[in-house]
Amino acid sequence: MSVLVYTESEKGKFKKNAFEVASYAKAIADTTGTEVTAVAFHAEDAETLGNYGVSRVLLVKEDALDTFNARAYASVLAEAARQESASVIVVSSSTDAKYMAGILAGDLEAGYATNVVAGPESVSPLVVKRTAFSNKGFMFTELKSERNIIGVSSNAFGTHESKVDCSVETFSPNLGDDQFGTKSVEIDKVVGKATIADADVVVSGGRGLKGPENWGMIEELADVLGAATACSKPVSDLGWRPHGEHVGQTGKPVASNLYIAIGISGAIQHLAGVSASKVKVVINTDPEAPFFKAADYGVVGDAFEVVPKLTEKLKEFKAQNA
Amino acid sequence: MKILVCISSVPDTTSKINFTADNTQFDTTGVQFVINPNDEFGLTRAMWFKEKQGAVVHVATVGDQSVEPTMRKALAIGADEGIRVDATPTDGLFVASQLAEIVKNGGYDLVIAGRESIDYNGGMVPGMMAAMLKMNFVNTCISLEVEGNKATALREIDGGKEKIETSLPLIIGGQKGLVEESDLRIPNMRGIMMARQKKLNVIPAADAKQGSHEIKFERPAPKGEVKMIDAENLDDLIDLLHNEAKVI
Ligand SMILES: Cc1cc2nc3c(=O)[nH]c(=O)nc-3n(C[C@H](O)[C@H](O)[C@H](O)COP(=O)(O)OP(=O)(O)OC[C@H]3O[C@@H](n4cnc5c(N)ncnc54)[C@H](O)[C@@H]3O)c2cc1C
Ligand SMILES: Nc1ncnc2c1ncn2[C@@H]1O[C@H](COP(=O)(O)O)[C@@H](O)[C@H]1O
């Protein structure tokens, strides 16, 4: 028996969430006296997972699985789960992982809890704490299938080093053509830039910025902080920014360490989607803007003056603290 | 083309969330229920297929009688027929099994669900259905075209988008982008009147497994006071972010 974990990589390198889910799996394995087995696809340094408590890596090297395919990846995970008699499977909350894990849960008729924000409340029975109502509440869910899937929120449990001996073996899954009913024909992705899903810092702009031509200063601030850029819903509805940047209850969720909201009023639908961020800074001309009530730090001021100044000062700060 | 749009009925986005009975139940007092926003985008896209490509559109839900107004709204927007599985939607696995049963019996070519429902944010029902029905599946779908048996979809990925080619029968988990915000429809008087005549079949739940259950709820901890920083002293902000919050 073991705890299975799906460790995601990109161009052969593990993503940060791979170490987070490995750490989570290790915490469960420690309480149940079992070990962690990871499934990785085309990862180069598979044994580095040993630093986060993974004892074995099942490494998939099939050419057909070179790019992510939710259906096929789910089959691989299902096969590994059966082979390893895994009763718990841990995955991240990335867009790909959520896509894959829903299918996996259907394959295994598994209980599945998403957006889990803390280590298990109890392991037997298996109870986890997750966010619900778009961060307006938490709920404690008992998972009670033969195999259960835990989807861990990004940035919630963190990475915990726990060095163990790690062996890597090639895993050759049984795959048929029926696994490839969807074909990826084109990927349009910004490279080398932090994404809202995994950035430590997110800089977000609202309608207060007046127009798309003013996003240069948002991008400059984001650059200094190595941050992803985001926006409120009307900004993407107006076409000032791409839909993929819209955050909030009906957009992308944000769970960064730092969220900087500029010219955003703080409507309930916006707050619902960003309140999982640990620290929130609000810059707004209106001292009565509702966002200040949900913020940790607030600056009342005109974004067009405050943001460039803040960017300059951060540059100096970064230069001194490099 | 025969389309099924899965509709979950959720608290309006402005709802305050409270719990009752020792935090074991969601307090629905004063809460307005609406079509889950992700499903509304899907339903609107389905109306496009109906009007431009002659598709037949059914809507389905799993819920007790209290969800009927939401279903009537979906019919008023233009769906041809509704199906309600008369059961409490206990968990994702249970709901997906019920909907899969409807799809199997109804011979649908395209099933449109949402990326997630905004109440429990499970994000799992469409994927589970796809596995149960062995249908092609595209999640976080932001654009969908169908030509004969072929479908082309765009899906949102972290940091960008991906173009996918697939074929019917197909399930999607849709979201904003599938149609523009401005394309969403408010039911007009005629639609509302017509919806009254439309069929809303109520069927019993099929036997199905349940994979999880809720034990209790918890409210988020109250937030501390905001610290205000003078716009002339941004060094203070940097200092606080570095030394106090430790995030830069
Ligand atoms: C069903 C539904 C779902 C929704 N989902 C979402 C969602 O997921 N995400 C989301 O964001 N919204 C969502 N909304 C919309 C939400 O209700 C608000 O309308 C929206 O968040 C407001 O965006 P905003 O703060 O950018 O714009 P506004 O409300 O117009 O606020 C602009 C702010 O900028 C400030 N400002 C103006 N000039 C300056 C300046 N020079 N410098 C600094 N500040 C300035 C103003 O004081 C004001 O506070 C949803 C709404 C509905 C009905
Ligand atoms: N009770 C339900 N009845 C009908 N469809 C549902 C129900 N619950 C979820 N769905 C569908 O599944 C999608 C994802 O829901 P969830 O997995 O609950 O986040 C929703 O957007 C709906 O399309």
PDB file of C-alpha atoms in Angstrom, chain A residues 181-282:
ATOM      1  CA  GLY A 181      -9.900  11.250 -28.469  1.00  0.00           C
ATOM      2  CA  THR A 182      -8.803  14.828 -27.882  1.00  0.00           C
ATOM      3  CA  LYS A 183      -5.773  16.183 -29.700  1.00  0.00           C
ATOM      4  CA  SER A 184      -3.796  19.237 -28.710  1.00  0.00           C
ATOM      5  CA  VAL A 185      -3.056  21.102 -31.936  1.00  0.00           C
ATOM      6  CA  GLU A 186      -1.720  24.396 -30.679  1.00  0.00           C
ATOM      7  CA  ILE A 187      -0.545  25.873 -27.410  1.00  0.00           C
ATOM      8  CA  ASP A 188      -0.423  29.605 -27.029  1.00  0.00           C
ATOM      9  CA  LYS A 189       1.362  30.359 -23.832  1.00  0.00           C
ATOM     10  CA  VAL A 190       3.474  33.137 -22.471  1.00  0.00           C
ATOM     11  CA  VAL A 191       6.855  31.659 -21.629  1.00  0.00           C
ATOM     12  CA  GLY A 192       9.238  32.789 -18.938  1.00  0.00           C
ATOM     13  CA  LYS A 193       6.533  34.757 -17.132  1.00  0.00           C
ATOM     14  CA  ALA A 194       4.861  33.854 -13.876  1.00  0.00           C
ATOM     15  CA  THR A 195       1.253  32.670 -14.209  1.00  0.00           C
ATOM     16  CA  ILE A 196      -1.604  33.545 -11.882  1.00  0.00           C
ATOM     17  CA  ALA A 197      -1.797  29.897 -10.854  1.00  0.00           C
ATOM     18  CA  ASP A 198       1.730  29.582  -9.513  1.00  0.00           C
ATOM     19  CA  ALA A 199       3.059  33.110  -8.955  1.00  0.00           C
ATOM     20  CA  ASP A 200       4.092  34.161  -5.457  1.00  0.00           C
ATOM     21  CA  VAL A 201       3.008  37.697  -6.242  1.00  0.00           C
ATOM     22  CA  VAL A 202       0.094  38.866  -8.381  1.00  0.00           C
ATOM     23  CA  VAL A 203      -0.351  42.489  -9.497  1.00  0.00           C
ATOM     24  CA  SER A 204      -3.902  43.221 -10.548  1.00  0.00           C
ATOM     25  CA  GLY A 205      -5.553  46.225 -12.167  1.00  0.00           C
ATOM     26  CA  GLY A 206      -9.185  47.351 -12.284  1.00  0.00           C
ATOM     27  CA  ARG A 207     -11.351  49.822 -14.097  1.00  0.00           C
ATOM     28  CA  GLY A 208      -9.676  52.608 -12.133  1.00  0.00           C
ATOM     29  CA  LEU A 209      -6.804  52.391 -14.619  1.00  0.00           C
ATOM     30  CA  LYS A 210      -9.029  53.973 -17.274  1.00  0.00           C
ATOM     31  CA  GLY A 211      -7.829  52.072 -20.335  1.00  0.00           C
ATOM     32  CA  PRO A 212      -5.579  49.336 -21.757  1.00  0.00           C
ATOM     33  CA  GLU A 213      -2.907  51.879 -22.697  1.00  0.00           C
ATOM     34  CA  ASN A 214      -2.154  52.348 -19.002  1.00  0.00           C
ATOM     35  CA  TRP A 215      -1.140  48.757 -18.322  1.00  0.00           C
ATOM     36  CA  GLY A 216       2.522  49.480 -18.933  1.00  0.00           C
ATOM     37  CA  MET A 217       2.977  50.607 -15.343  1.00  0.00           C
ATOM     38  CA  ILE A 218       1.213  47.473 -14.077  1.00  0.00           C
ATOM     39  CA  GLU A 219       3.551  45.299 -16.093  1.00  0.00           C
ATOM     40  CA  GLU A 220       6.602  47.206 -14.894  1.00  0.00           C
ATOM     41  CA  LEU A 221       5.572  46.769 -11.278  1.00  0.00           C
ATOM     42  CA  ALA A 222       4.928  43.072 -11.940  1.00  0.00           C
ATOM     43  CA  ASP A 223       8.362  42.734 -13.572  1.00  0.00           C
ATOM     44  CA  VAL A 224      10.187  44.098 -10.563  1.00  0.00           C
ATOM     45  CA  LEU A 225       8.368  41.673  -8.305  1.00  0.00           C
ATOM     46  CA  GLY A 226       8.524  38.678 -10.644  1.00  0.00           C
ATOM     47  CA  ALA A 227       4.758  38.783 -10.456  1.00  0.00           C
ATOM     48  CA  ALA A 228       1.914  37.634 -12.674  1.00  0.00           C
ATOM     49  CA  THR A 229      -0.522  40.254 -13.925  1.00  0.00           C
ATOM     50  CA  ALA A 230      -4.266  39.966 -13.407  1.00  0.00           C
ATOM     51  CA  CYS A 231      -7.390  42.115 -13.711  1.00  0.00           C
ATOM     52  CA  SER A 232     -10.958  42.562 -12.540  1.00  0.00           C
ATOM     53  CA  LYS A 233     -13.855  41.212 -14.575  1.00  0.00           C
ATOM     54  CA  PRO A 234     -14.993  44.435 -16.292  1.00  0.00           C
ATOM     55  CA  VAL A 235     -11.445  45.000 -17.501  1.00  0.00           C
ATOM     56  CA  SER A 236     -11.474  41.707 -19.408  1.00  0.00           C
ATOM     57  CA  ASP A 237     -15.114  42.180 -20.485  1.00  0.00           C
ATOM     58  CA  LEU A 238     -14.095  45.524 -22.003  1.00  0.00           C
ATOM     59  CA  GLY A 239     -11.294  43.801 -23.850  1.00  0.00           C
ATOM     60  CA  TRP A 240      -8.567  45.801 -22.123  1.00  0.00           C
ATOM     61  CA  ARG A 241      -6.922  42.576 -21.007  1.00  0.00           C
ATOM     62  CA  PRO A 242      -7.247  38.910 -22.054  1.00  0.00           C
ATOM     63  CA  HIS A 243      -9.962  36.789 -20.407  1.00  0.00           C
ATOM     64  CA  GLY A 244      -7.299  34.563 -18.874  1.00  0.00           C
ATOM     65  CA  GLU A 245      -6.282  37.430 -16.574  1.00  0.00           C
ATOM     66  CA  HIS A 246      -9.736  37.872 -15.051  1.00  0.00           C
ATOM     67  CA  VAL A 247      -9.644  36.851 -11.402  1.00  0.00           C
ATOM     68  CA  GLY A 248     -12.461  36.461  -8.904  1.00  0.00           C
ATOM     69  CA  GLN A 249     -15.403  34.238  -8.219  1.00  0.00           C
ATOM     70  CA  THR A 250     -16.156  33.670 -11.898  1.00  0.00           C
ATOM     71  CA  GLY A 251     -12.565  34.004 -13.047  1.00  0.00           C
ATOM     72  CA  LYS A 252      -9.307  32.497 -11.896  1.00  0.00           C
ATOM     73  CA  PRO A 253      -8.781  32.002  -8.183  1.00  0.00           C
ATOM     74  CA  VAL A 254      -5.716  33.685  -6.683  1.00  0.00           C
ATOM     75  CA  ALA A 255      -3.830  32.099  -3.806  1.00  0.00           C
ATOM     76  CA  SER A 256      -0.541  33.994  -3.968  1.00  0.00           C
ATOM     77  CA  ASN A 257       1.546  35.196  -1.037  1.00  0.00           C
ATOM     78  CA  LEU A 258       1.011  38.804  -2.076  1.00  0.00           C
ATOM     79  CA  TYR A 259      -1.838  40.319  -4.071  1.00  0.00           C
ATOM     80  CA  ILE A 260      -1.629  43.976  -5.087  1.00  0.00           C
ATOM     81  CA  ALA A 261      -4.973  45.432  -6.220  1.00  0.00           C
ATOM     82  CA  ILE A 262      -4.772  48.717  -8.092  1.00  0.00           C
ATOM     83  CA  GLY A 263      -7.882  50.684  -9.016  1.00  0.00           C
ATOM     84  CA  ILE A 264     -10.160  47.806  -8.023  1.00  0.00           C
ATOM     85  CA  SER A 265     -13.178  48.631  -5.869  1.00  0.00           C
ATOM     86  CA  GLY A 266     -13.396  45.267  -4.097  1.00  0.00           C
ATOM     87  CA  ALA A 267     -16.815  43.959  -5.096  1.00  0.00           C
ATOM     88  CA  ILE A 268     -17.864  40.798  -3.287  1.00  0.00           C
ATOM     89  CA  GLN A 269     -17.359  38.661  -6.428  1.00  0.00           C
ATOM     90  CA  HIS A 270     -13.836  39.959  -6.814  1.00  0.00           C
ATOM     91  CA  LEU A 271     -12.934  39.462  -3.156  1.00  0.00           C
ATOM     92  CA  ALA A 272     -14.341  35.930  -3.152  1.00  0.00           C
ATOM     93  CA  GLY A 273     -11.776  34.871  -5.702  1.00  0.00           C
ATOM     94  CA  VAL A 274      -8.720  36.553  -4.248  1.00  0.00           C
ATOM     95  CA  SER A 275      -9.159  36.268  -0.491  1.00  0.00           C
ATOM     96  CA  ALA A 276      -7.068  33.107  -0.334  1.00  0.00           C
ATOM     97  CA  SER A 277      -4.030  35.316  -0.982  1.00  0.00           C
ATOM     98  CA  LYS A 278      -2.059  35.697   2.208  1.00  0.00           C
ATOM     99  CA  VAL A 279      -1.278  39.409   2.076  1.00  0.00           C
ATOM    100  CA  LYS A 280      -3.319  41.980   0.182  1.00  0.00           C
ATOM    101  CA  VAL A 281      -2.248  45.515  -0.696  1.00  0.00           C
ATOM    102  CA  VAL A 282      -4.840  47.936  -2.033  1.00  0.00           C
TER     103      VAL A 282
END
